mmCIF file of C-alpha atoms in Angstrom:
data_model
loop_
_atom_site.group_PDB
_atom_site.id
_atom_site.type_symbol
_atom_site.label_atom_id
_atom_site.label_comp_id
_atom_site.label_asym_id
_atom_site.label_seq_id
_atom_site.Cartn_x
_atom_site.Cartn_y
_atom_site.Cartn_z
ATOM 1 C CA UNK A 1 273.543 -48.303 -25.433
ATOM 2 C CA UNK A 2 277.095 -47.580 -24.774
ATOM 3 C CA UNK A 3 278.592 -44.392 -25.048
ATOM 4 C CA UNK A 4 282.700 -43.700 -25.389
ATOM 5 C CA UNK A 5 284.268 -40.045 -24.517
ATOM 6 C CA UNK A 6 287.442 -39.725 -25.985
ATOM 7 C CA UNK A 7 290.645 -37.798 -24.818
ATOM 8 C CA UNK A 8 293.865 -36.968 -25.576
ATOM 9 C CA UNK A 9 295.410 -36.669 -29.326
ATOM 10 C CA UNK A 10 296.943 -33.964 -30.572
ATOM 11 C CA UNK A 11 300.438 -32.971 -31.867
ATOM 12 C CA UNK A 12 303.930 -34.539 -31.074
ATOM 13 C CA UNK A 13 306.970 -34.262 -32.422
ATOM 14 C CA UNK A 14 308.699 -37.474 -34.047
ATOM 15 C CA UNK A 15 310.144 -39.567 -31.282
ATOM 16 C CA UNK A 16 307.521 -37.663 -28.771
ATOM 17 C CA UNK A 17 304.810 -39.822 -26.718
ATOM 18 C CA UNK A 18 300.851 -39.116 -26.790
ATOM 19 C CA UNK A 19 298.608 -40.880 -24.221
ATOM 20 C CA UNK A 20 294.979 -41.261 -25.484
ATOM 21 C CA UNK A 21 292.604 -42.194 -23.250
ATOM 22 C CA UNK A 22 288.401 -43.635 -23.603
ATOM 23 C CA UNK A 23 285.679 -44.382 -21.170
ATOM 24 C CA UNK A 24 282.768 -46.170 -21.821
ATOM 25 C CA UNK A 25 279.361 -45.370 -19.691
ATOM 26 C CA UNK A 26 276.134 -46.942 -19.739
ATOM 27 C CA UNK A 27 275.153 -50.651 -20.384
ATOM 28 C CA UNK A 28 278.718 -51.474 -19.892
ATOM 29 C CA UNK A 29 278.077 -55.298 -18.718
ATOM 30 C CA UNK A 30 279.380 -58.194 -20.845
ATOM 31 C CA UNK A 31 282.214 -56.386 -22.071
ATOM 32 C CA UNK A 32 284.603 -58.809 -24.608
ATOM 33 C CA UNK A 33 287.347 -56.146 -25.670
ATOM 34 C CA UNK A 34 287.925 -52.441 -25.745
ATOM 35 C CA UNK A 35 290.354 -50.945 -27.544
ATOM 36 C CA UNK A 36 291.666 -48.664 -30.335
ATOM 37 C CA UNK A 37 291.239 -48.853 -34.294
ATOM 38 C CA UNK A 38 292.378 -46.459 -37.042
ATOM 39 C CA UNK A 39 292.321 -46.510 -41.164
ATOM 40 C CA UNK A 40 295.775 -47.725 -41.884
ATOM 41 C CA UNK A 41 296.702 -46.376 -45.824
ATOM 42 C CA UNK A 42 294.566 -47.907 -48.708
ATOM 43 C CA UNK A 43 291.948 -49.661 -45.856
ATOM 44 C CA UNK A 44 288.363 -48.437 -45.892
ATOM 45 C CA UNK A 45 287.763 -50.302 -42.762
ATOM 46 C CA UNK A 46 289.379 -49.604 -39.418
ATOM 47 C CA UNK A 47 291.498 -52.037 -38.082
ATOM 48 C CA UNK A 48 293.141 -52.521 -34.995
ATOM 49 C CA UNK A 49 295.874 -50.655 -33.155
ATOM 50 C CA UNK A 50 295.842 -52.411 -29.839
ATOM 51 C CA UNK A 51 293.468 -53.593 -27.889
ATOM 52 C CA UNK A 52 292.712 -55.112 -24.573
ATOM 53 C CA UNK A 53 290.465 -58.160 -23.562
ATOM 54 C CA UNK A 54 288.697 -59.003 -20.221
ATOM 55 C CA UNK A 55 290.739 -61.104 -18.690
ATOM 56 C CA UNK A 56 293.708 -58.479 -19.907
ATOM 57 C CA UNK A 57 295.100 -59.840 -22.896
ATOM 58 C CA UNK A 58 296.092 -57.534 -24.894
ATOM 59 C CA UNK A 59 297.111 -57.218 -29.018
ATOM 60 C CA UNK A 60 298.977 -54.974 -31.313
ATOM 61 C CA UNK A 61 299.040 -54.241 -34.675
ATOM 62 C CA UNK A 62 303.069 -55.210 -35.525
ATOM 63 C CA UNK A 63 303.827 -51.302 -36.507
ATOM 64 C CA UNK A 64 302.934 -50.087 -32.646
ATOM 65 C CA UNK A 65 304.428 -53.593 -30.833
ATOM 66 C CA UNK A 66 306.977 -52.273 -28.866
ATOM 67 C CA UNK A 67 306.070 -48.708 -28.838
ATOM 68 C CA UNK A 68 302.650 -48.361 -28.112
ATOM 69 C CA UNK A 69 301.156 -49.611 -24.872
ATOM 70 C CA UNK A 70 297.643 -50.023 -23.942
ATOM 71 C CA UNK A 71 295.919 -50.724 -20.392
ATOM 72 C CA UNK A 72 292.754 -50.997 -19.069
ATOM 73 C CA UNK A 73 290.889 -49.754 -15.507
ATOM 74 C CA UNK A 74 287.784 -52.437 -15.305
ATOM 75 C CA UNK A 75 286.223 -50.729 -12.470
ATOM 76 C CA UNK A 76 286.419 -47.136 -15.010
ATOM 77 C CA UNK A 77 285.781 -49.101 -17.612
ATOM 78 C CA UNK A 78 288.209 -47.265 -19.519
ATOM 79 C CA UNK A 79 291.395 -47.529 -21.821
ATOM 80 C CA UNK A 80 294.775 -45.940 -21.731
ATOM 81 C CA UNK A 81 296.873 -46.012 -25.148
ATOM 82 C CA UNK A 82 300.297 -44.950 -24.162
ATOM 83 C CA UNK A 83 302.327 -43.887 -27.590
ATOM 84 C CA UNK A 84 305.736 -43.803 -27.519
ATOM 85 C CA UNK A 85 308.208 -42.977 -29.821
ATOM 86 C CA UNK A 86 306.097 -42.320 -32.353
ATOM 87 C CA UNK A 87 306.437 -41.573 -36.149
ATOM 88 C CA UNK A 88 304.928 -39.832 -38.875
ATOM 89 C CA UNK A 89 302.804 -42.514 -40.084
ATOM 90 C CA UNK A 90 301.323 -42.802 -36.961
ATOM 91 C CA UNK A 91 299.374 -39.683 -37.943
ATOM 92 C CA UNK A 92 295.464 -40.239 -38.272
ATOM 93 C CA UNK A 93 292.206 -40.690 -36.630
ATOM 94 C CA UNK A 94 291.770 -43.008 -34.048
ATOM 95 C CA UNK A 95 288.921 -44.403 -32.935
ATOM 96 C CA UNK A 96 288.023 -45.892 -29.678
ATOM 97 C CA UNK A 97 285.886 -49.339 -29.763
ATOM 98 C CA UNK A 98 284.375 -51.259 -27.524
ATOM 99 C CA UNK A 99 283.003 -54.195 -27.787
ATOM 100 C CA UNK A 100 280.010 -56.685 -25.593
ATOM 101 C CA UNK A 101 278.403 -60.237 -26.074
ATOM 102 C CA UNK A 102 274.496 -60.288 -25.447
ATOM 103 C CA UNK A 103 272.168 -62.023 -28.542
ATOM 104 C CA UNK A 104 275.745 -61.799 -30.691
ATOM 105 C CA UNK A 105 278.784 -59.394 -30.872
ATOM 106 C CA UNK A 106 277.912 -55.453 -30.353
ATOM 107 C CA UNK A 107 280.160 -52.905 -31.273
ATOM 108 C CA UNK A 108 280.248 -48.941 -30.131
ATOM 109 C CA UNK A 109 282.783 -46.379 -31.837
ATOM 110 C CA UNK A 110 283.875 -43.189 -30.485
ATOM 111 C CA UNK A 111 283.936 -40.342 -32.667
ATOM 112 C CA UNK A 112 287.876 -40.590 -33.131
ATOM 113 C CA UNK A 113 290.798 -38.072 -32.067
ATOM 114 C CA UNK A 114 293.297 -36.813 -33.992
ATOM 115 C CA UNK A 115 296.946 -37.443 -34.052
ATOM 116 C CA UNK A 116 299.341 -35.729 -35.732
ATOM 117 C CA UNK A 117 303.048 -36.333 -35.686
ATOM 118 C CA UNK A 118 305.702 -34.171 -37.194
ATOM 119 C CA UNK A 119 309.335 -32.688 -37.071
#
């Protein structure tokens, strides 16, 4: 099992930055991507926000490119979503993921952090 502790979140004003942060601990090995996921409006499922692969590729939904940047600390085994200049609809749950290959795909979910941006 894997298990994700989630920081940061919170409150910012519009234009303000928030830096969430996740670390995964125990069977950690075989990891494929890590990142974080959120409902966007009128989507049941979660869907990406940005995420980063091993090897360090990294993707962004097109409403955070440019904004938002996320890194990743292999030997932590954590994630680092820097959010900058960031705007009301921003506002939601986020969810950290992370993701490992062994008999097929495996997914673990944090239990999500708020964010909540305002004037």
């Amino acid at each position: 099992q894997v298990q994700l502790v989630e920081s940061g979140g919170g409150m910012a004003q519009v234009g303000g930055s928030l830096r969430l942060s996740c670390a995964a601990s125990g069977d950690t090995t075989n990891m494929v991507v890590m990142g974080w996921y959120r409902h966007f409006p009128g989507k049941d499922q979660r869907q990406m926000v940005a995420t980063v692969a091993n090897g360090g590729s990294r993707h962004y939904d097109p409403s955070v490119a440019g904004r938002h940047t996320i890194s990743m600390d292999d030997a932590k085994m954590a994630v680092t979503l820097e959010m900058n200049n960031l705007k009301p609809e921003d506002t939601g749950v986020y969810y950290c993921n992370f993701r490992r290959r062994k008999f097929g795909t495996l997914n673990y979910w944090g239990q999500g952090t708020q964010v909540t941006v305002g004037s």
